[in-house]
C-alpha atoms as a PDB file:
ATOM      1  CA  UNK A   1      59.886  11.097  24.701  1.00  0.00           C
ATOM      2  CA  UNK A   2      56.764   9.765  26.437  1.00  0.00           C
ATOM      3  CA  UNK A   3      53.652  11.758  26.573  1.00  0.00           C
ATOM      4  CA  UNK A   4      50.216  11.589  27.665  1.00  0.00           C
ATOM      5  CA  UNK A   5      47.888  12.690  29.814  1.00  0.00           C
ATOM      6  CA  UNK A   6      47.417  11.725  33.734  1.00  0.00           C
ATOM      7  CA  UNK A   7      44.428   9.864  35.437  1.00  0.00           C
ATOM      8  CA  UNK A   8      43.623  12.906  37.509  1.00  0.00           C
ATOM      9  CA  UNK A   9      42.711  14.501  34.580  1.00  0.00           C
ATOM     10  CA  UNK A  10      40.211  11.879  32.886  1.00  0.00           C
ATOM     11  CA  UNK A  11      38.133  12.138  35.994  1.00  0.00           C
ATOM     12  CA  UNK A  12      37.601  15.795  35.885  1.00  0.00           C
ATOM     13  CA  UNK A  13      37.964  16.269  32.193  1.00  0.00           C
ATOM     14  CA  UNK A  14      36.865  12.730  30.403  1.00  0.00           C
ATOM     15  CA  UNK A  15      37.170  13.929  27.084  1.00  0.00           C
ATOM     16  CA  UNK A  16      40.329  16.063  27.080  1.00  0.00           C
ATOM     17  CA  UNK A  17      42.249  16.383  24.217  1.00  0.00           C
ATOM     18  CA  UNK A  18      45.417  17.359  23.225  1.00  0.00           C
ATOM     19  CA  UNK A  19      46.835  17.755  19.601  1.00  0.00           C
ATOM     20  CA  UNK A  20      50.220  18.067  19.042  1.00  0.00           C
ATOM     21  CA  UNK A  21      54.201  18.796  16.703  1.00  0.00           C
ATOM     22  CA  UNK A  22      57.333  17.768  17.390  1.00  0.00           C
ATOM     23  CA  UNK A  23      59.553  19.500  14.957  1.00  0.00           C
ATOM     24  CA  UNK A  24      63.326  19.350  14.602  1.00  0.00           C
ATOM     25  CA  UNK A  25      66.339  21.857  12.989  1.00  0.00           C
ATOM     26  CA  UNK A  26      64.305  24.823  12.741  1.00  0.00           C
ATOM     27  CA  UNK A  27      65.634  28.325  11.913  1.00  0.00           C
ATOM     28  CA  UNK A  28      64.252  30.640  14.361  1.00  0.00           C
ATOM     29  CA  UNK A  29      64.744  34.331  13.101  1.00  0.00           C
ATOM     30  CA  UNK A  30      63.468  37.653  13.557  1.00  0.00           C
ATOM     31  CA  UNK A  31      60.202  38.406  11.970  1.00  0.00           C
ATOM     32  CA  UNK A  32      60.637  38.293   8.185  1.00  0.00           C
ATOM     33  CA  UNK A  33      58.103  41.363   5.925  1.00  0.00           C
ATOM     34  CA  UNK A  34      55.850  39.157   4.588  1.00  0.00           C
ATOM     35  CA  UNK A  35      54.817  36.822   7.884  1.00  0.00           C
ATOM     36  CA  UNK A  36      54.650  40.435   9.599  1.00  0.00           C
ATOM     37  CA  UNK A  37      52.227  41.622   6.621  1.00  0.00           C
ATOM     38  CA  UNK A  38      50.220  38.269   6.848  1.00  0.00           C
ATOM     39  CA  UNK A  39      49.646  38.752  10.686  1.00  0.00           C
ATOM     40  CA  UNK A  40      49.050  42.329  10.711  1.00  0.00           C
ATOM     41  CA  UNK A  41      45.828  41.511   7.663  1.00  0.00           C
ATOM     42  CA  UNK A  42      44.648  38.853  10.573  1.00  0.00           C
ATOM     43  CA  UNK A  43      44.527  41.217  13.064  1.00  0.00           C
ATOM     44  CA  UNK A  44      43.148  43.492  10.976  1.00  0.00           C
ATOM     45  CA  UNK A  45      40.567  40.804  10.291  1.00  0.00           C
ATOM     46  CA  UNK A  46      39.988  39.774  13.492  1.00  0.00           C
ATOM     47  CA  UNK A  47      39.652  43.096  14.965  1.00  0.00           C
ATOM     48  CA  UNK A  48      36.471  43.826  12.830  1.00  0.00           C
ATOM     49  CA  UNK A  49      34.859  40.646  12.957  1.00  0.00           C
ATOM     50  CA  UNK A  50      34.980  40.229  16.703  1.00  0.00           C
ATOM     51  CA  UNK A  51      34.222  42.821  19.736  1.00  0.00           C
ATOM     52  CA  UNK A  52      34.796  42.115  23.519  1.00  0.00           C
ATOM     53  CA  UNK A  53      30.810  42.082  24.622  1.00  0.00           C
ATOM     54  CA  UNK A  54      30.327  38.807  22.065  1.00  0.00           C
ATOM     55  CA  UNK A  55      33.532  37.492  22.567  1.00  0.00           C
ATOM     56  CA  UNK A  56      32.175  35.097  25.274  1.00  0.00           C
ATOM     57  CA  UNK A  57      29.255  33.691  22.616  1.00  0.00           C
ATOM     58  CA  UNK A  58      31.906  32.134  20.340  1.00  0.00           C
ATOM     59  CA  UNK A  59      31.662  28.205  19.873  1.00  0.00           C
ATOM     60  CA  UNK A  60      35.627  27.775  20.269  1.00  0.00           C
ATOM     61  CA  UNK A  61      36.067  30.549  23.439  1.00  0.00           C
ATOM     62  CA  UNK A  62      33.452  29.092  25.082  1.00  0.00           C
ATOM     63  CA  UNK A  63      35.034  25.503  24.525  1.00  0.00           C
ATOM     64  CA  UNK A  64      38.006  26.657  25.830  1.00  0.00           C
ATOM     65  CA  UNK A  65      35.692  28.159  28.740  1.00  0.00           C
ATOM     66  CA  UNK A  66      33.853  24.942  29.541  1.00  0.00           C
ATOM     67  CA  UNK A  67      38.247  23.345  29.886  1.00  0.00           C
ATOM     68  CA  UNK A  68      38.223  25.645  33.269  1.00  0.00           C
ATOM     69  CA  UNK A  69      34.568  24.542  34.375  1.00  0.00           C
ATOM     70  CA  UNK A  70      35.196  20.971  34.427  1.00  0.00           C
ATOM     71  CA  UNK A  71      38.454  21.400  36.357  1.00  0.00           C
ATOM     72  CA  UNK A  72      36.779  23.880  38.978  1.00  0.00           C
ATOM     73  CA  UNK A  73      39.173  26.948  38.134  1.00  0.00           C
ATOM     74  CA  UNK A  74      38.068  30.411  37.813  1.00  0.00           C
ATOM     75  CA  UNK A  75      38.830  31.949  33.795  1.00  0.00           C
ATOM     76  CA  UNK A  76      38.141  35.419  35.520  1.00  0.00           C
ATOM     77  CA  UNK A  77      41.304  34.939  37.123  1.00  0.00           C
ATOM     78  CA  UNK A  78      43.520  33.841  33.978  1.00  0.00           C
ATOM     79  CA  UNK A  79      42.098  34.115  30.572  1.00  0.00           C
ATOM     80  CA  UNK A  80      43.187  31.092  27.842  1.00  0.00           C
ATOM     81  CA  UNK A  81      45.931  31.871  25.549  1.00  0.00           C
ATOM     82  CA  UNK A  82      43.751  32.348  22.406  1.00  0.00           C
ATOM     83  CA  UNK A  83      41.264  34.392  24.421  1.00  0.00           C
ATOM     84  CA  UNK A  84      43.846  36.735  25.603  1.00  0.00           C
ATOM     85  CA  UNK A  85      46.064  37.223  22.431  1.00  0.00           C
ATOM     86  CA  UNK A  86      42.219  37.939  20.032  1.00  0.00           C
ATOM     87  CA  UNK A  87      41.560  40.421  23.483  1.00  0.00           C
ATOM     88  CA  UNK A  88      44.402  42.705  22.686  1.00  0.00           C
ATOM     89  CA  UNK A  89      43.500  42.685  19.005  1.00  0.00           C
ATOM     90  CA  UNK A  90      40.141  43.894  19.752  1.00  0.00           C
ATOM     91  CA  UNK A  91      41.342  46.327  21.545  1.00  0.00           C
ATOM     92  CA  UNK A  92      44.097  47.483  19.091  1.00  0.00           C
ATOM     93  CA  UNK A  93      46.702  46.246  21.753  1.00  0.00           C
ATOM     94  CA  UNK A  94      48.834  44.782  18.929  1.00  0.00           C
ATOM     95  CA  UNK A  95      50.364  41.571  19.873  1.00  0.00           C
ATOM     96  CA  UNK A  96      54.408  41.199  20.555  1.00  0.00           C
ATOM     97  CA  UNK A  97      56.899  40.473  17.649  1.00  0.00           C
ATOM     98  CA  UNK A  98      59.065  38.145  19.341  1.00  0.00           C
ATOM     99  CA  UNK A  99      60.370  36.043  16.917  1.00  0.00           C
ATOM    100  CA  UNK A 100      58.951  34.358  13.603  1.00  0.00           C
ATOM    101  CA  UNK A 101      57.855  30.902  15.490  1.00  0.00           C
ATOM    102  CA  UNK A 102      56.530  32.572  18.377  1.00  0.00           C
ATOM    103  CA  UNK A 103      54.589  35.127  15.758  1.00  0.00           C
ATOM    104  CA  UNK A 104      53.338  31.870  13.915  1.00  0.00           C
ATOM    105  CA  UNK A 105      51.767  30.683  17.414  1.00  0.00           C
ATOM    106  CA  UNK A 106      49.874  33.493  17.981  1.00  0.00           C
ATOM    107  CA  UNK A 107      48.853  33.678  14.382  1.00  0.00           C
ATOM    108  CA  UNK A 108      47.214  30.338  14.689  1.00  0.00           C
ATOM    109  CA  UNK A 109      45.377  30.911  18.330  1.00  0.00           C
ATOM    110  CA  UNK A 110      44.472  33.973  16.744  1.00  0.00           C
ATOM    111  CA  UNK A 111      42.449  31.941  13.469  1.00  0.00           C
ATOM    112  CA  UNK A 112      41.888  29.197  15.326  1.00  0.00           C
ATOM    113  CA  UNK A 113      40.713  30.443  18.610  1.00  0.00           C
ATOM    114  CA  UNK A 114      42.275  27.616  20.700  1.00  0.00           C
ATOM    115  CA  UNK A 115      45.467  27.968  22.796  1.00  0.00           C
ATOM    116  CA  UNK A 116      48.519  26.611  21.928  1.00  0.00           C
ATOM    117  CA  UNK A 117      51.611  26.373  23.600  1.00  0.00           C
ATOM    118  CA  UNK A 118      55.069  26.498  21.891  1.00  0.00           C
ATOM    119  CA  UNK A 119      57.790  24.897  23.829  1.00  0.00           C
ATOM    120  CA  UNK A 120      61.877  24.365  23.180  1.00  0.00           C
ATOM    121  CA  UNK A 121      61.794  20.978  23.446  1.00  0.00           C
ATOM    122  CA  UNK A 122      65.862  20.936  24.683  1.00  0.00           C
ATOM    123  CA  UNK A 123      64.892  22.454  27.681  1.00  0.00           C
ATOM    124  CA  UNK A 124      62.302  19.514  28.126  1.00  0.00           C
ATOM    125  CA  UNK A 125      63.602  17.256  30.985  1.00  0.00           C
ATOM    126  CA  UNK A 126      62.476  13.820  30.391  1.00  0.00           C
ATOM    127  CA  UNK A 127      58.821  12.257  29.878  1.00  0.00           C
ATOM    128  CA  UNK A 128      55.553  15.120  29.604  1.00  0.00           C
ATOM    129  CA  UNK A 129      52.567  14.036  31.428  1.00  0.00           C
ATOM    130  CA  UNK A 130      49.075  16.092  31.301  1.00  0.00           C
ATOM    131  CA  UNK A 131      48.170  16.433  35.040  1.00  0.00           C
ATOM    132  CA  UNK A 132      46.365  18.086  38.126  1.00  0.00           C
ATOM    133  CA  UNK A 133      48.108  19.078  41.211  1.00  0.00           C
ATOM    134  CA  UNK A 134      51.551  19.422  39.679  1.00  0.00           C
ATOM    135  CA  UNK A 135      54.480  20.337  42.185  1.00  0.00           C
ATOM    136  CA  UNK A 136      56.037  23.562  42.806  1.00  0.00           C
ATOM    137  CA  UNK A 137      55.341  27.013  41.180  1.00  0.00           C
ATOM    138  CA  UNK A 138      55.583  27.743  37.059  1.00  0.00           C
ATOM    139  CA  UNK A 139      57.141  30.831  36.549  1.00  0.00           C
ATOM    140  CA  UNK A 140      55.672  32.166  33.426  1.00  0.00           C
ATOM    141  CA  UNK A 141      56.497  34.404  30.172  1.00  0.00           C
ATOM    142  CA  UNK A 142      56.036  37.666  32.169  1.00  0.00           C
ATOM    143  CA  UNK A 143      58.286  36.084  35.524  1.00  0.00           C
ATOM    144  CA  UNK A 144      55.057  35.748  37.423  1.00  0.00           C
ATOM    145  CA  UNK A 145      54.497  32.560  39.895  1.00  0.00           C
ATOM    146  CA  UNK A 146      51.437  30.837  38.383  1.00  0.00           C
ATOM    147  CA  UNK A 147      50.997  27.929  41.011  1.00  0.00           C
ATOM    148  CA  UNK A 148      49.949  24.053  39.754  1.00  0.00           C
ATOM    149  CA  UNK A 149      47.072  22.564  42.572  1.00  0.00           C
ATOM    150  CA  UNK A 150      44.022  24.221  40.566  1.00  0.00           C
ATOM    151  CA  UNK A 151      44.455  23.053  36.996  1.00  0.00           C
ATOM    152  CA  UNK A 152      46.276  20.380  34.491  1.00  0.00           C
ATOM    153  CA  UNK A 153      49.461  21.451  33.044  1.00  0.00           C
ATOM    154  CA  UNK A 154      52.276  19.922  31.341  1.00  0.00           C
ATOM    155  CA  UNK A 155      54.902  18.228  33.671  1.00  0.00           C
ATOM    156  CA  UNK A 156      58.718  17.172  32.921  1.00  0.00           C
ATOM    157  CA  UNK A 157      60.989  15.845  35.573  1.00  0.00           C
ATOM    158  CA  UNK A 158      61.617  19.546  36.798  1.00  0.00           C
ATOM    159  CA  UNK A 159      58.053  20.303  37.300  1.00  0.00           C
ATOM    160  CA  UNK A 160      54.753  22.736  35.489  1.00  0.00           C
ATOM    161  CA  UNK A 161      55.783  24.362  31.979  1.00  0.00           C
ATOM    162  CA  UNK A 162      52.635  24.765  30.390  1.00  0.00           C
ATOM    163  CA  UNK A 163      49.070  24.896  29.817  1.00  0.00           C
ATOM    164  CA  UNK A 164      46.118  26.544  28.387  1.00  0.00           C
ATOM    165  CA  UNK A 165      46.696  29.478  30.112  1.00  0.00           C
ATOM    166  CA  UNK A 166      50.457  30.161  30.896  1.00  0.00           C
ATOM    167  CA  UNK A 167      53.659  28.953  29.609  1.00  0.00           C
ATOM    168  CA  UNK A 168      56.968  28.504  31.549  1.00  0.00           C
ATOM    169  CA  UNK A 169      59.860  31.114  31.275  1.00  0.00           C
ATOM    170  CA  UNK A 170      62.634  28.170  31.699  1.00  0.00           C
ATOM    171  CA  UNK A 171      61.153  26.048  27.522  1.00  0.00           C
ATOM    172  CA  UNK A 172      60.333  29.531  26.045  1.00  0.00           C
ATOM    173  CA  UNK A 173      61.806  29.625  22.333  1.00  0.00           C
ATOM    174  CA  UNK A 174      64.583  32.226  21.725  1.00  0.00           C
ATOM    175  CA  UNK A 175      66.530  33.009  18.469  1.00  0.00           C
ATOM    176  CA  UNK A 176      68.866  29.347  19.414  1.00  0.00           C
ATOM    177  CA  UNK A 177      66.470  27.410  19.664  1.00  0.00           C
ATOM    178  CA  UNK A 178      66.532  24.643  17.233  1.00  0.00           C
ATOM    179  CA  UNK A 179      63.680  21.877  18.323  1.00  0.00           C
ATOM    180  CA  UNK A 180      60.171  22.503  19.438  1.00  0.00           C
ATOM    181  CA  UNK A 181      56.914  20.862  20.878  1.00  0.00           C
ATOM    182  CA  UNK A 182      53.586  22.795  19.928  1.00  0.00           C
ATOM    183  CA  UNK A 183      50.952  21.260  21.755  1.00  0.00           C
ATOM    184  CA  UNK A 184      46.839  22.116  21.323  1.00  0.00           C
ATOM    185  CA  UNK A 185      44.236  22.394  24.287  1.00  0.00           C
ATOM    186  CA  UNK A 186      41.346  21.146  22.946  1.00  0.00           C
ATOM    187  CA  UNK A 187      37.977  19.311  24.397  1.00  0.00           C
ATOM    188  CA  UNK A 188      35.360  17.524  22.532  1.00  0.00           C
ATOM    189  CA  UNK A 189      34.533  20.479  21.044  1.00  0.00           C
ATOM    190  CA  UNK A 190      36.940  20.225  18.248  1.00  0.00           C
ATOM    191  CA  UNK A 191      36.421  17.196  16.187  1.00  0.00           C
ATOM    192  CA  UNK A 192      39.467  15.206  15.504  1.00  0.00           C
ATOM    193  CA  UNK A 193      39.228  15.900  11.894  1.00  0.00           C
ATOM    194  CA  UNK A 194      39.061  19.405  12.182  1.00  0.00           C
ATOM    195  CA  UNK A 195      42.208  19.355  15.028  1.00  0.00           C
ATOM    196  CA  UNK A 196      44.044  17.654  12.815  1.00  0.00           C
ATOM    197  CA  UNK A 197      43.329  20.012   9.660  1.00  0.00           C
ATOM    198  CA  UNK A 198      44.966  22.259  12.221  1.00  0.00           C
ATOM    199  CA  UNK A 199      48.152  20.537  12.904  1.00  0.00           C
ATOM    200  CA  UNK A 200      48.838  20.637   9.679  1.00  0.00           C
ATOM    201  CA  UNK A 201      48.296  24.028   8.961  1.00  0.00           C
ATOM    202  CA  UNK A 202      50.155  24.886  11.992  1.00  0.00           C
ATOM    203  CA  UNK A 203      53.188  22.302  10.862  1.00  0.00           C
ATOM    204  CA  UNK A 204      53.320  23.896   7.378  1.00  0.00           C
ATOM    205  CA  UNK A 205      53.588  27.583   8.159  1.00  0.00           C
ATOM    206  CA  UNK A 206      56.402  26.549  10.695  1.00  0.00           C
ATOM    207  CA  UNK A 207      58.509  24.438   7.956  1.00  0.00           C
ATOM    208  CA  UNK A 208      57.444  26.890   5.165  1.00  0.00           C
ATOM    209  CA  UNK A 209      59.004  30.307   7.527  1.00  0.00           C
ATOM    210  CA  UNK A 210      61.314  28.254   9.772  1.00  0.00           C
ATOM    211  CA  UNK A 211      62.033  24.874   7.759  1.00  0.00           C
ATOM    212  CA  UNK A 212      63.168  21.846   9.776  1.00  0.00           C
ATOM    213  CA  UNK A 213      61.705  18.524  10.106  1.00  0.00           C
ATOM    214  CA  UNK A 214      58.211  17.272  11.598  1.00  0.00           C
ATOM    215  CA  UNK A 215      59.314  13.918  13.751  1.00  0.00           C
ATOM    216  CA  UNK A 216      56.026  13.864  15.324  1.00  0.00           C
ATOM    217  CA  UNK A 217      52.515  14.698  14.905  1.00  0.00           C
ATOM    218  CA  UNK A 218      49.457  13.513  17.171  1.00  0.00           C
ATOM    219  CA  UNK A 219      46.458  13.414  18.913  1.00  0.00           C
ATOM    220  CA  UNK A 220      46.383  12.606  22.657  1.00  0.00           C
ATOM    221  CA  UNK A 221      42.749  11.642  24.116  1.00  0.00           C
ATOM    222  CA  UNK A 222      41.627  10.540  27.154  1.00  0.00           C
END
């Protein structure tokens, strides 16, 4: 599997970057007590360090922020992943206990503050390529048309499945799914040190709760 990032995107965003895991023969399950307890105590956590009017003044939300200016696109329209899962914590929305690798990806945009997408990578089709203008309409999480000429996503050989912002219904992981790509929006914001003190905290709570087998771990830049 190829990856990388398209030319489109250098010129509107030179110093993109994206961090990311391919991991193998995991074991997705339901959520087990004690990954449940641990992300409830975040939320907790997160809840009473952050509120909504000073949500916009933190470093990493407004890196995330600055993603959308260079590209041109409106954030009033979609908020980033991290922004919008650390939003309904605030507001005592409570998050959604999908599954134990899905919980794990929100627990991380949730300490982290940066969005990550979580992908099954079987239902990949061929090479990913970071790019503007992508073909066709993404149908995301909720079954909502997101459409691909305003900002970068990630493009297989049947068209937009992710990005910052929204994540394709058709590579969402399920209880069977046994391979998966996690993949980082970041910016110069994040020095490469500290993105890839996150992979690896990312890569060991998913083989510590769902075991498998990293095959992969990097750091795309532009």
């Amino acid at each position: 599997m190829k990856f990388d990032i398209h030319d489109n995107v250098k010129n509107v965003n030179p110093k993109c970057t994206l961090g990311y895991l391919v991991i193998r023969n995991i074991a997705v399950h339901g959520t087990p007590p004690s990954l449940a307890q641990e992300f409830f105590h975040l939320q907790v956590e997160a809840a009473k360090f952050y509120n909504i009017e000073e949500l916009m003044d933190i470093p990493p939300i407004l890196g995330v922020r600055s993603i959308y200016i260079k590209v041109e696109f409106n954030p009033l329209r979609h908020n980033a992943f991290s922004e919008d899962v650390v939003r309904r914590v605030i507001q005592r929305k409570g998050s959604d206990y999908v599954n134990s690798t899905v919980m794990i990806n929100q627990y991380c945009a949730i300490k982290f503050l940066l969005p990550f997408g979580l992908y099954d990578l079987d239902k990949i089709d061929g090479d990913i390529r970071y790019e503007l203008g992508a073909k066709g309409v993404l149908v995301n999480l909720d079954g909502n048309p997101v459409a691909g000429d305003e900002i970068p996503f990630l493009v297989d050989a049947k068209g937009a499945f992710g990005n910052f912002s929204s994540d394709a219904f058709r590579t969402k992981v399920t209880l069977a799914t046994r391979n998966i790509l996690v993949v980082i929006y970041a910016d110069e914001e994040v020095a490469m040190d500290e993105l890839n003190n996150i992979l690896d905290f990312t890569k060991d709570m998913i083989l510590c709760n769902d075991g498998g087998t990293l095959e992969k771990q990097g750091i795309i830049k532009v």
